XYZ file of C-alpha atoms in Angstrom:
659
model
C 0.044 -0.083 0.102
C 2.855 2.408 0.837
C 4.355 1.766 -2.399
C 1.246 2.534 -4.149
C 0.903 5.916 -2.588
C 4.363 6.887 -3.313
C 3.995 6.100 -7.060
C 0.800 7.855 -6.972
C 2.780 11.066 -5.510
C 5.420 10.776 -8.026
C 3.005 10.535 -10.985
C 1.092 13.697 -9.645
C 4.382 15.670 -9.104
C 5.359 14.513 -12.635
C 2.114 16.011 -13.894
C 2.379 19.321 -12.292
C 5.991 19.556 -13.398
C 5.112 18.876 -16.840
C 2.186 21.225 -16.838
C 4.204 24.164 -15.414
C 6.937 23.339 -17.973
C 4.435 23.791 -20.700
C 3.861 27.305 -19.656
C 7.047 28.476 -20.905
C 8.941 27.960 -23.954
C 12.537 27.572 -24.453
C 14.721 29.440 -25.282
C 13.974 32.372 -23.063
C 17.263 32.846 -21.273
C 17.425 36.548 -22.668
C 15.492 39.440 -22.608
C 14.836 39.568 -26.307
C 13.821 36.042 -26.285
C 11.359 36.542 -23.383
C 7.986 34.770 -23.181
C 5.005 37.004 -23.356
C 3.052 37.357 -20.000
C -0.632 38.658 -20.587
C -1.262 42.217 -18.858
C -3.064 41.324 -15.682
C -2.538 37.686 -16.422
C -0.313 34.548 -15.065
C 1.726 31.712 -16.273
C 4.067 28.870 -14.869
C 7.499 28.200 -15.399
C 10.525 25.686 -14.559
C 14.145 26.697 -13.578
C 15.736 23.514 -15.107
C 18.475 22.678 -15.333
C 20.632 24.395 -12.872
C 21.777 27.558 -13.714
C 18.496 28.108 -15.974
C 17.078 31.676 -16.450
C 13.369 32.544 -17.672
C 12.664 35.935 -19.163
C 9.208 37.282 -19.461
C 7.639 40.308 -21.035
C 4.664 42.277 -20.166
C 3.131 45.415 -22.106
C 1.101 47.708 -20.279
C -1.744 49.795 -21.629
C -1.709 52.967 -19.435
C 0.454 54.637 -16.571
C 0.375 53.140 -13.260
C 1.641 50.664 -10.799
C 3.083 47.136 -12.041
C 2.918 44.437 -9.518
C 4.572 41.077 -10.231
C 3.861 37.986 -7.971
C 5.843 34.952 -7.888
C 5.200 31.612 -6.058
C 7.891 28.953 -6.035
C 6.266 25.618 -6.342
C 9.142 23.566 -4.911
C 9.892 25.729 -1.870
C 13.193 26.789 -3.363
C 14.375 30.233 -2.897
C 13.689 31.947 -6.353
C 14.506 35.534 -7.408
C 12.073 37.753 -9.611
C 13.273 41.035 -11.093
C 11.543 43.597 -13.106
C 13.311 45.489 -15.904
C 13.001 48.525 -18.178
C 13.174 48.039 -21.989
C 16.487 46.009 -23.096
C 16.279 44.266 -20.036
C 19.363 46.039 -18.479
C 17.748 48.767 -16.014
C 16.366 47.001 -13.096
C 13.169 48.558 -11.655
C 12.369 46.179 -8.773
C 13.746 42.631 -7.499
C 13.771 40.319 -4.595
C 13.532 36.572 -3.721
C 11.805 34.321 -1.644
C 10.755 30.543 -1.152
C 7.067 31.408 -0.604
C 4.759 33.463 -2.593
C 5.783 36.996 -2.908
C 5.532 40.269 -4.898
C 7.607 43.136 -6.327
C 6.205 46.383 -7.753
C 7.073 49.713 -9.477
C 4.916 52.588 -9.584
C 5.181 55.505 -11.936
C 5.473 53.387 -15.009
C 4.477 54.765 -18.310
C 2.881 52.312 -20.714
C 5.277 49.962 -22.434
C 6.999 46.639 -22.333
C 8.736 45.656 -19.319
C 10.887 42.485 -18.804
C 10.788 40.000 -15.893
C 13.601 37.782 -14.791
C 13.126 34.611 -13.104
C 15.928 32.456 -11.611
C 17.067 30.507 -8.421
C 18.852 32.220 -5.558
C 21.248 29.371 -5.434
C 22.824 28.109 -8.963
C 22.687 24.478 -7.947
C 18.806 24.692 -7.515
C 15.962 23.928 -9.918
C 12.526 25.155 -9.195
C 9.113 25.406 -10.595
C 7.050 28.478 -10.205
C 3.819 30.358 -11.022
C 3.959 33.890 -12.294
C 1.318 36.736 -12.412
C 1.004 40.387 -12.755
C -1.509 43.457 -11.973
C -1.551 46.779 -13.208
C -3.197 49.452 -11.325
C -3.729 52.755 -13.221
C -4.720 56.226 -11.635
C -8.168 57.553 -12.137
C -6.966 60.518 -13.704
C -6.709 60.277 -17.211
C -3.272 60.657 -18.844
C -2.497 64.197 -20.546
C -2.127 63.920 -24.478
C 1.611 63.688 -25.271
C 3.959 64.966 -26.567
C 3.641 68.151 -24.378
C 7.008 68.360 -22.964
C 8.042 71.749 -24.366
C 6.458 74.951 -24.600
C 6.014 74.510 -28.502
C 4.004 71.390 -27.535
C 1.897 72.826 -25.017
C -1.601 71.604 -24.669
C -4.740 74.144 -24.716
C -6.192 74.751 -21.129
C -9.387 76.320 -21.673
C -9.984 79.501 -19.517
C -12.007 78.402 -16.493
C -11.351 74.811 -17.647
C -9.404 71.958 -16.110
C -7.392 68.790 -17.200
C -5.994 65.731 -15.897
C -2.611 64.319 -16.479
C 0.413 62.317 -15.397
C 3.787 63.647 -14.780
C 6.958 61.905 -14.049
C 6.214 58.589 -15.324
C 8.846 56.496 -16.688
C 9.642 54.249 -19.592
C 12.388 53.091 -21.597
C 14.847 55.121 -19.758
C 12.996 58.106 -20.362
C 10.879 60.097 -17.702
C 8.146 62.478 -18.769
C 9.661 65.475 -16.575
C 7.399 68.298 -17.748
C 3.872 68.880 -18.956
C 3.248 72.185 -20.680
C -0.081 73.837 -21.256
C -1.293 77.042 -22.670
C -4.312 79.417 -21.562
C -5.406 82.217 -23.679
C -7.277 85.072 -21.889
C -9.409 87.635 -23.882
C -9.255 90.201 -21.033
C -7.291 91.709 -18.186
C -7.554 90.017 -15.006
C -6.324 87.508 -12.131
C -5.619 84.119 -13.308
C -5.557 81.330 -10.297
C -4.180 77.886 -11.405
C -5.166 74.998 -9.071
C -3.599 71.348 -8.908
C -4.037 68.515 -6.846
C -1.280 65.737 -6.948
C -3.276 62.631 -6.598
C -0.675 60.513 -4.949
C 0.506 62.882 -2.376
C 3.712 63.526 -4.117
C 5.457 66.896 -4.258
C 4.564 68.640 -7.860
C 5.630 71.991 -8.940
C 3.214 74.315 -10.961
C 4.788 77.061 -12.710
C 3.126 80.316 -14.616
C 4.941 81.689 -17.378
C 4.704 84.791 -19.642
C 4.199 84.348 -23.230
C 7.891 83.657 -23.998
C 7.876 80.502 -21.895
C 10.692 81.462 -19.738
C 9.712 84.531 -17.732
C 8.116 83.228 -14.516
C 4.946 84.876 -13.229
C 4.429 82.397 -10.376
C 5.596 79.124 -9.003
C 5.242 77.009 -6.061
C 4.715 73.298 -5.114
C 2.993 70.965 -2.639
C 1.910 67.431 -1.935
C -1.659 68.665 -1.646
C -4.097 70.772 -3.584
C -2.475 74.136 -4.050
C -2.830 77.291 -6.066
C -0.671 79.538 -8.100
C -2.181 82.993 -8.591
C -1.289 86.050 -10.772
C -3.414 89.321 -10.662
C -2.814 92.044 -13.145
C -2.410 90.033 -16.392
C -3.106 91.566 -19.636
C -4.943 89.454 -22.270
C -3.036 86.992 -24.050
C -1.610 83.510 -24.142
C 0.286 82.107 -20.957
C 2.109 78.990 -20.380
C 1.771 76.512 -17.436
C 4.528 73.926 -16.706
C 3.819 70.951 -14.370
C 6.895 68.828 -13.015
C 7.573 66.793 -10.003
C 9.613 68.567 -7.257
C 12.150 65.469 -7.233
C 13.603 64.171 -10.414
C 12.545 60.759 -9.429
C 9.017 61.657 -8.483
C 5.606 61.282 -10.338
C 2.076 62.048 -9.854
C -1.395 61.939 -11.561
C -2.977 65.312 -11.184
C -5.845 67.594 -12.052
C -5.090 70.944 -13.112
C -7.720 73.595 -13.263
C -8.017 77.523 -13.797
C -10.040 80.515 -12.754
C -10.053 83.809 -14.258
C -11.598 86.806 -12.719
C -12.014 89.989 -14.681
C -12.306 93.500 -13.155
C -15.796 95.034 -13.263
C -14.427 98.083 -14.885
C -14.074 97.975 -18.664
C -10.515 98.450 -19.984
C -9.229 101.425 -21.827
C -8.900 101.323 -25.640
C -5.325 100.792 -26.451
C -2.854 101.895 -27.441
C -2.943 104.967 -25.343
C 0.477 105.043 -23.835
C 1.635 108.360 -25.370
C 0.104 111.746 -25.602
C -0.340 111.465 -29.343
C -2.358 108.512 -28.616
C -4.492 109.908 -25.766
C -8.163 108.993 -25.646
C -10.906 111.422 -25.334
C -12.352 112.225 -22.007
C -15.492 114.052 -22.552
C -16.065 116.948 -20.421
C -18.005 116.414 -17.156
C -18.028 112.571 -17.796
C -16.360 109.521 -16.554
C -14.356 106.580 -18.268
C -12.876 103.283 -16.766
C -9.527 101.678 -17.630
C -6.722 99.495 -16.549
C -3.176 100.652 -15.838
C -0.173 98.567 -15.345
C -1.409 95.324 -16.539
C 1.361 93.068 -17.894
C 1.800 90.750 -20.840
C 4.551 89.451 -22.836
C 7.298 91.162 -20.939
C 5.408 94.475 -21.437
C 3.577 96.501 -18.646
C 0.983 98.899 -19.897
C 2.454 101.461 -17.338
C 0.608 104.576 -18.649
C -2.816 105.615 -19.744
C -3.165 109.167 -21.392
C -6.515 110.910 -21.859
C -7.251 114.371 -23.228
C -10.101 116.730 -22.175
C -11.208 119.730 -23.887
C -12.800 122.487 -21.851
C -15.167 124.987 -23.292
C -14.760 127.915 -20.558
C -12.410 128.947 -18.027
C -12.532 127.606 -14.747
C -11.614 124.993 -12.249
C -10.869 121.453 -13.568
C -11.384 118.540 -11.201
C -10.027 115.160 -11.807
C -11.377 112.253 -9.783
C -9.999 108.736 -9.798
C -10.907 105.451 -7.861
C -8.556 102.694 -7.982
C -10.765 99.487 -7.881
C -8.126 97.341 -6.127
C -6.630 99.697 -3.406
C -3.241 100.310 -5.332
C -1.600 103.621 -5.457
C -2.329 105.411 -8.643
C -1.044 108.901 -9.890
C -3.271 111.412 -11.774
C -1.087 114.066 -13.650
C -2.602 116.764 -15.374
C -0.489 118.498 -18.326
C -0.815 121.438 -20.435
C -1.830 121.437 -24.089
C 1.935 120.395 -25.149
C 1.644 117.112 -22.886
C 4.989 117.970 -21.057
C 4.435 120.995 -18.756
C 3.087 119.296 -15.552
C 0.197 121.602 -14.002
C -0.881 119.265 -11.123
C -0.243 115.948 -9.676
C -1.575 113.852 -6.878
C -2.073 110.180 -5.999
C -3.825 107.645 -3.490
C -5.029 103.996 -3.034
C -8.597 105.127 -2.649
C -10.912 107.474 -4.318
C -9.364 110.787 -4.496
C -9.709 114.266 -6.521
C -7.411 116.875 -7.614
C -8.471 120.420 -8.504
C -6.618 122.942 -11.016
C -8.361 126.269 -11.038
C -7.571 129.022 -13.315
C -7.365 127.163 -16.308
C -8.556 128.812 -19.746
C -10.546 127.013 -22.062
C -8.611 124.588 -24.169
C -7.278 120.812 -24.643
C -5.220 119.325 -21.558
C -3.690 115.978 -21.018
C -4.212 113.514 -18.127
C -1.866 110.619 -17.302
C -2.788 107.997 -15.347
C -0.162 105.541 -13.855
C 0.661 103.521 -10.745
C 2.830 104.650 -8.074
C 4.980 101.532 -7.964
C 6.195 100.445 -11.446
C 5.192 96.606 -10.703
C 1.456 97.389 -9.663
C -1.621 97.393 -11.443
C -4.925 98.854 -11.068
C -8.420 98.894 -12.700
C -9.824 102.549 -12.124
C -12.714 104.975 -12.833
C -11.760 108.241 -14.098
C -14.096 111.331 -14.171
C -13.749 115.117 -14.772
C -15.719 118.372 -13.986
C -15.518 121.822 -14.996
C -16.564 124.508 -12.503
C -16.644 128.123 -14.540
C -17.052 131.309 -12.725
C -20.499 132.866 -12.574
C -18.706 136.126 -14.263
C -18.638 135.831 -18.073
C -15.224 136.187 -19.696
C -14.049 139.085 -21.554
C -13.639 138.688 -25.091
C -10.101 138.110 -26.280
C -7.690 139.310 -27.282
C -7.492 142.297 -25.222
C -3.791 142.072 -23.813
C -2.576 145.386 -25.304
C -3.766 148.952 -25.458
C -4.457 148.558 -29.188
C -6.879 145.765 -28.466
C -8.524 147.378 -25.490
C -12.274 146.483 -25.317
C -14.782 149.322 -25.121
C -16.200 150.011 -21.531
C -19.204 152.162 -21.867
C -19.302 154.966 -19.641
C -21.319 154.409 -16.463
C -21.435 150.714 -16.847
C -19.955 147.551 -15.928
C -18.731 144.336 -17.399
C -17.127 141.114 -16.397
C -13.836 139.371 -17.365
C -11.356 136.833 -16.240
C -7.711 137.733 -16.031
C -4.612 135.752 -15.273
C -6.115 132.313 -16.589
C -3.677 130.023 -18.024
C -3.275 127.763 -21.232
C -0.838 126.336 -23.483
C 2.076 127.749 -21.720
C 0.492 131.153 -21.873
C -1.242 133.373 -18.924
C -3.640 135.950 -19.923
C -1.745 138.397 -17.431
C -3.548 141.617 -18.541
C -7.080 142.705 -19.782
C -7.268 146.130 -21.311
C -10.377 148.562 -21.523
C -10.941 151.949 -23.073
C -13.533 154.293 -21.299
C -14.537 157.529 -23.220
C -16.020 160.270 -20.922
C -18.064 163.307 -22.249
C -17.398 165.762 -19.655
C -14.708 167.064 -17.287
C -15.174 165.265 -13.828
C -14.119 162.554 -11.622
C -13.770 158.972 -13.130
C -14.512 156.321 -10.422
C -13.315 152.639 -11.358
C -14.861 149.877 -9.232
C -13.531 146.234 -9.096
C -14.653 143.049 -7.441
C -12.142 140.127 -7.619
C -14.788 137.233 -7.287
C -12.324 134.845 -5.952
C -10.499 136.925 -3.320
C -7.434 137.230 -5.244
C -5.494 140.570 -5.185
C -6.072 142.287 -8.399
C -4.738 145.773 -9.770
C -6.460 148.497 -11.689
C -4.172 151.090 -13.457
C -5.630 153.828 -15.058
C -3.829 155.430 -17.957
C -3.967 158.536 -20.202
C -4.915 158.282 -23.777
C -1.304 157.117 -24.994
C -1.729 154.117 -22.560
C 1.704 154.695 -20.835
C 1.040 157.590 -18.571
C -0.281 156.135 -15.206
C -2.819 158.314 -13.759
C -3.724 156.341 -10.855
C -3.894 152.681 -9.435
C -4.799 150.460 -6.685
C -5.535 147.022 -5.894
C -7.291 144.559 -3.377
C -8.720 141.173 -2.951
C -12.196 142.474 -2.165
C -14.263 145.193 -3.573
C -12.282 148.185 -4.244
C -12.303 151.690 -6.091
C -9.792 153.821 -7.899
C -11.023 157.239 -8.107
C -9.453 159.915 -10.136
C -10.611 163.546 -10.278
C -9.882 166.510 -12.440
C -9.974 164.468 -15.817
C -11.066 166.119 -18.897
C -13.462 164.589 -21.269
C -11.774 162.115 -23.495
C -10.697 158.621 -23.809
C -8.752 156.776 -21.094
C -7.316 153.173 -20.826
C -7.740 150.747 -17.942
C -5.538 147.727 -17.238
C -6.757 144.749 -15.179
C -4.055 142.458 -13.753
C -3.267 140.293 -10.759
C -0.907 141.306 -8.068
C 0.813 138.165 -8.201
C 1.815 137.030 -11.771
C 0.802 133.429 -11.278
C -2.636 134.238 -10.003
C -5.956 134.548 -11.594
C -9.283 136.029 -11.010
C -12.800 136.367 -12.334
C -13.869 139.987 -11.758
C -16.535 142.766 -12.288
C -15.343 146.033 -13.624
C -17.553 149.276 -13.445
C -17.247 152.837 -14.019
C -19.007 156.086 -13.018
C -18.229 159.588 -13.977
C -19.210 162.411 -11.552
C -19.406 165.965 -13.247
C -19.338 169.371 -11.699
C -22.097 171.760 -11.432
C -20.212 174.432 -13.573
C -20.533 173.824 -17.127
C -17.009 173.928 -18.799
C -15.795 177.093 -20.682
C -15.437 177.050 -24.339
C -11.944 175.997 -25.363
C -9.430 177.334 -26.422
C -9.120 180.217 -24.051
C -5.739 179.309 -22.314
C -3.261 181.464 -24.283
C -0.295 182.892 -22.429
C 0.582 186.497 -21.612
C 1.866 187.442 -25.143
C 0.397 187.042 -28.528
C -3.104 186.811 -29.880
C -5.467 186.133 -27.054
C -8.329 183.725 -27.303
C -10.135 185.006 -24.458
C -13.852 184.681 -24.391
C -16.159 188.004 -23.888
C -18.198 187.969 -20.796
C -21.433 189.506 -21.125
C -21.905 192.720 -18.949
C -23.198 192.096 -15.531
C -23.294 188.583 -16.479
C -21.894 185.198 -15.422
C -19.746 182.502 -17.075
C -18.725 179.226 -15.996
C -15.682 177.218 -16.624
C -13.038 174.492 -15.570
C -9.245 175.040 -15.080
C -6.633 172.558 -14.521
C -8.472 169.506 -15.808
C -6.106 167.131 -17.573
C -6.273 165.109 -20.697
C -3.732 163.531 -23.178
C -0.719 164.538 -21.427
C -2.090 168.121 -21.340
C -3.531 170.236 -18.499
C -5.901 173.310 -19.146
C -3.829 175.359 -17.256
C -5.447 178.782 -17.552
C -8.702 180.153 -18.456
C -8.707 183.570 -20.155
C -11.960 185.932 -20.216
C -12.344 189.537 -21.279
C -14.826 192.329 -20.172
C -15.666 195.146 -22.427
C -15.874 197.912 -19.684
C -17.793 200.742 -20.819
C -18.949 202.228 -17.482
C -17.781 204.615 -14.829
C -17.294 203.755 -11.272
C -16.513 200.542 -9.834
C -15.947 197.012 -11.583
C -16.643 194.044 -9.436
C -15.461 190.479 -10.457
C -16.318 187.608 -8.174
C -14.998 183.948 -8.700
C -17.110 181.390 -7.083
C -15.276 178.006 -6.697
C -16.869 174.783 -6.620
C -16.143 172.158 -3.904
C -13.850 169.302 -5.420
C -15.291 165.769 -5.361
C -13.295 164.848 -2.374
C -14.067 167.924 -0.513
C -12.417 171.210 0.041
C -11.011 173.941 -2.163
C -7.854 174.207 -4.210
C -5.747 177.207 -4.136
C -6.830 179.225 -6.972
C -5.862 182.545 -8.331
C -8.002 185.482 -9.730
C -6.096 188.165 -11.993
C -7.201 191.058 -13.974
C -5.196 193.107 -16.583
C -5.812 196.328 -18.272
C -2.703 195.669 -20.386
C -1.012 192.393 -20.342
C 2.213 193.745 -20.760
C 2.078 195.559 -17.525
C 1.402 194.338 -14.017
C -2.150 193.012 -13.268
C -4.508 195.488 -11.666
C -5.717 192.626 -9.505
C -4.096 189.377 -8.464
C -4.988 187.190 -5.342
C -5.594 183.741 -4.654
C -7.503 181.657 -2.014
C -8.320 178.170 -0.901
C -11.893 179.174 -0.128
C -15.068 179.375 -1.893
C -14.598 182.822 -3.818
C -12.511 185.700 -4.360
C -13.868 189.198 -5.236
C -11.992 191.895 -7.187
C -13.469 195.428 -6.740
C -11.888 197.918 -9.154
C -12.403 201.769 -9.250
C -11.369 204.558 -11.407
C -11.260 202.544 -14.441
C -10.800 203.803 -17.910
C -13.250 202.213 -20.400
C -11.966 199.414 -22.654
C -10.962 195.765 -22.385
C -9.917 194.053 -19.299
C -8.536 190.495 -19.257
C -9.489 188.054 -16.616
C -7.559 184.922 -15.914
C -8.281 182.018 -13.569
C -5.451 179.656 -12.795
C -4.870 177.201 -9.762
C -1.903 177.777 -7.487
C -0.341 174.494 -8.180
C -0.026 173.255 -11.536
C -1.548 169.937 -10.596
C -4.695 171.142 -9.022
C -8.094 171.977 -10.927
C -11.120 173.787 -10.267
C -14.611 174.362 -11.433
C -15.658 177.942 -11.079
C -18.422 180.524 -12.169
C -17.258 184.278 -12.935
C -19.441 187.098 -12.305
C -18.966 190.828 -13.349
C -20.946 193.897 -12.148
C -20.626 197.286 -13.350
C -22.936 200.216 -14.382
C -22.769 200.963 -18.058
C -22.605 204.535 -19.130
C -21.581 204.030 -22.710
C -22.988 201.324 -24.937
C -21.106 200.306 -27.845
C -22.707 200.937 -31.357
C -22.345 199.565 -34.937
C -23.134 202.100 -37.632
C -23.742 200.402 -40.923
C -23.318 202.804 -44.073
C -25.226 201.836 -47.174
C -26.636 203.894 -49.991
C -25.762 207.097 -48.090
C -28.139 205.881 -45.370
C -26.733 205.641 -41.927
C -28.190 203.333 -39.328
C -27.185 203.046 -35.975
C -27.657 200.033 -33.708
C -26.905 199.791 -29.969
C -26.375 196.964 -27.734
C -24.347 195.867 -24.874
C -20.769 194.968 -25.300
C -20.857 195.819 -28.950
C -18.039 197.598 -30.658
C -18.481 200.234 -33.419
C -17.394 199.506 -36.976
C -17.010 202.176 -39.392
């Protein structure tokens, strides 16, 4: 019985050995003669005779972890090793005399080789061999994508899955490249999740694929965010932190745009300035970056239609510090500048109507901001004077006893309207009062000039309502110059004028000839009154004397009284009353006063003409007067007209007889 059982065992063992040996085929002692082991399949083999080596090959269909399990059926210590292509690079290997496994993760799909042999060269063994491939749930990325030129499209706000660092045929997939194309400025956030807990790098590049915009790594879900990106194509590189690492991953992106619309490019020079409509607002982006270029400056132009205060307001929407600079029409002369990281305004007053330029830029040259820019023009209530009026020749007419408004000192295009000229024509002698109101509290001058526009007659200045009053002016055209006390200031103003005349009418000119020569003295009516003005000034000349004559035809006393009118600012000037019988001799009467009148009482006079002169004591004084003569006529002048032998005699007061 025992012999029978032993025979049965030997037969069974022989069956198993023969069956196992049938699983492999010889020769398979080298990698290039390896038997095929089906993926996720199993087979059997025999190491016999001693020193025998069996090679197997398995072809994977995806990236993953490849496990090889070997069971020595004879209890002998048996080696199993996993090799890369060509059977030279060992990926894993160990031995045992019982069932055991080896594995290698991070393998890309391909054909791998398995070597089986006994630990001791004197042993033989039978075995069973199986394999298992475990693939990640994340789909592999489309290869090739190992360079920027091969980058795969990553849709905006989309996601991709991929494998990085997987190995095959002595080559490791060290980098996966993607490209993402944005159509607007904004913030790009990349998110990556390594599915196996290995450390993976994520790098965002500019359009050149070399300029790093953001980079970091982690073994868990992490982000790389970059704000201030202009529209364009950016590149993303995924690689393992360690050169031997690998990971399946999920890559996604989120792109967020500012609520403020972008300005129209290009607008980075004065010549490209965008129009900022008057009393309106626009939105824009400044400092956004793309393709190694930063949109560092936005230019606008605003055209005002009146003098006034131009207010620019800017709101940086992301809290960055942003500048506003206001330039003159040339785009280079800086008028005002300011900055803030919150809503702010800057006001520039004293601007004349015209086109100005606005420059918007970040305080720090590496920053960016979406913004809202607005402008407002505040014009004075007083209308401007018509230009040009900056010279005497261009003087505007200021009607007598009227008012006008104007602006002086307003600036535009590197020119300041420093002076306004007016001309006022008076129709009588008197006192001319000029009144000016600077409507913004600035100090403003009034100069009153003679008719030549150069001889200064009077002046004054103030930052409130003030008057410049000039008395003793003869009728004529005078010039008024309005300008600011400080040459960098400006003011809207109201200018008015009033002429105050004297009660006594002026005498008829000319009657101011001197002592010698043909006198132009006007004849006074006997026992009558005449009025006149002496000393009044115009056109660089002063009416220095008034001459009158009396045809004295009486006997007894001649009384001449000169009554003086109070001047406008009160009081009486020193004035002379002089009377001559013969102007080549001494006057028969000469006296002066600073009072209301002078009276000359003359007796024992011979009949004939007497000359009366009224002058002021000082050559800069003036006076309005009335002149009264009183005498008793005893002889009246007569005119006899002889015609056709007929003589007719006419008599009348102060008439001369002609024959």
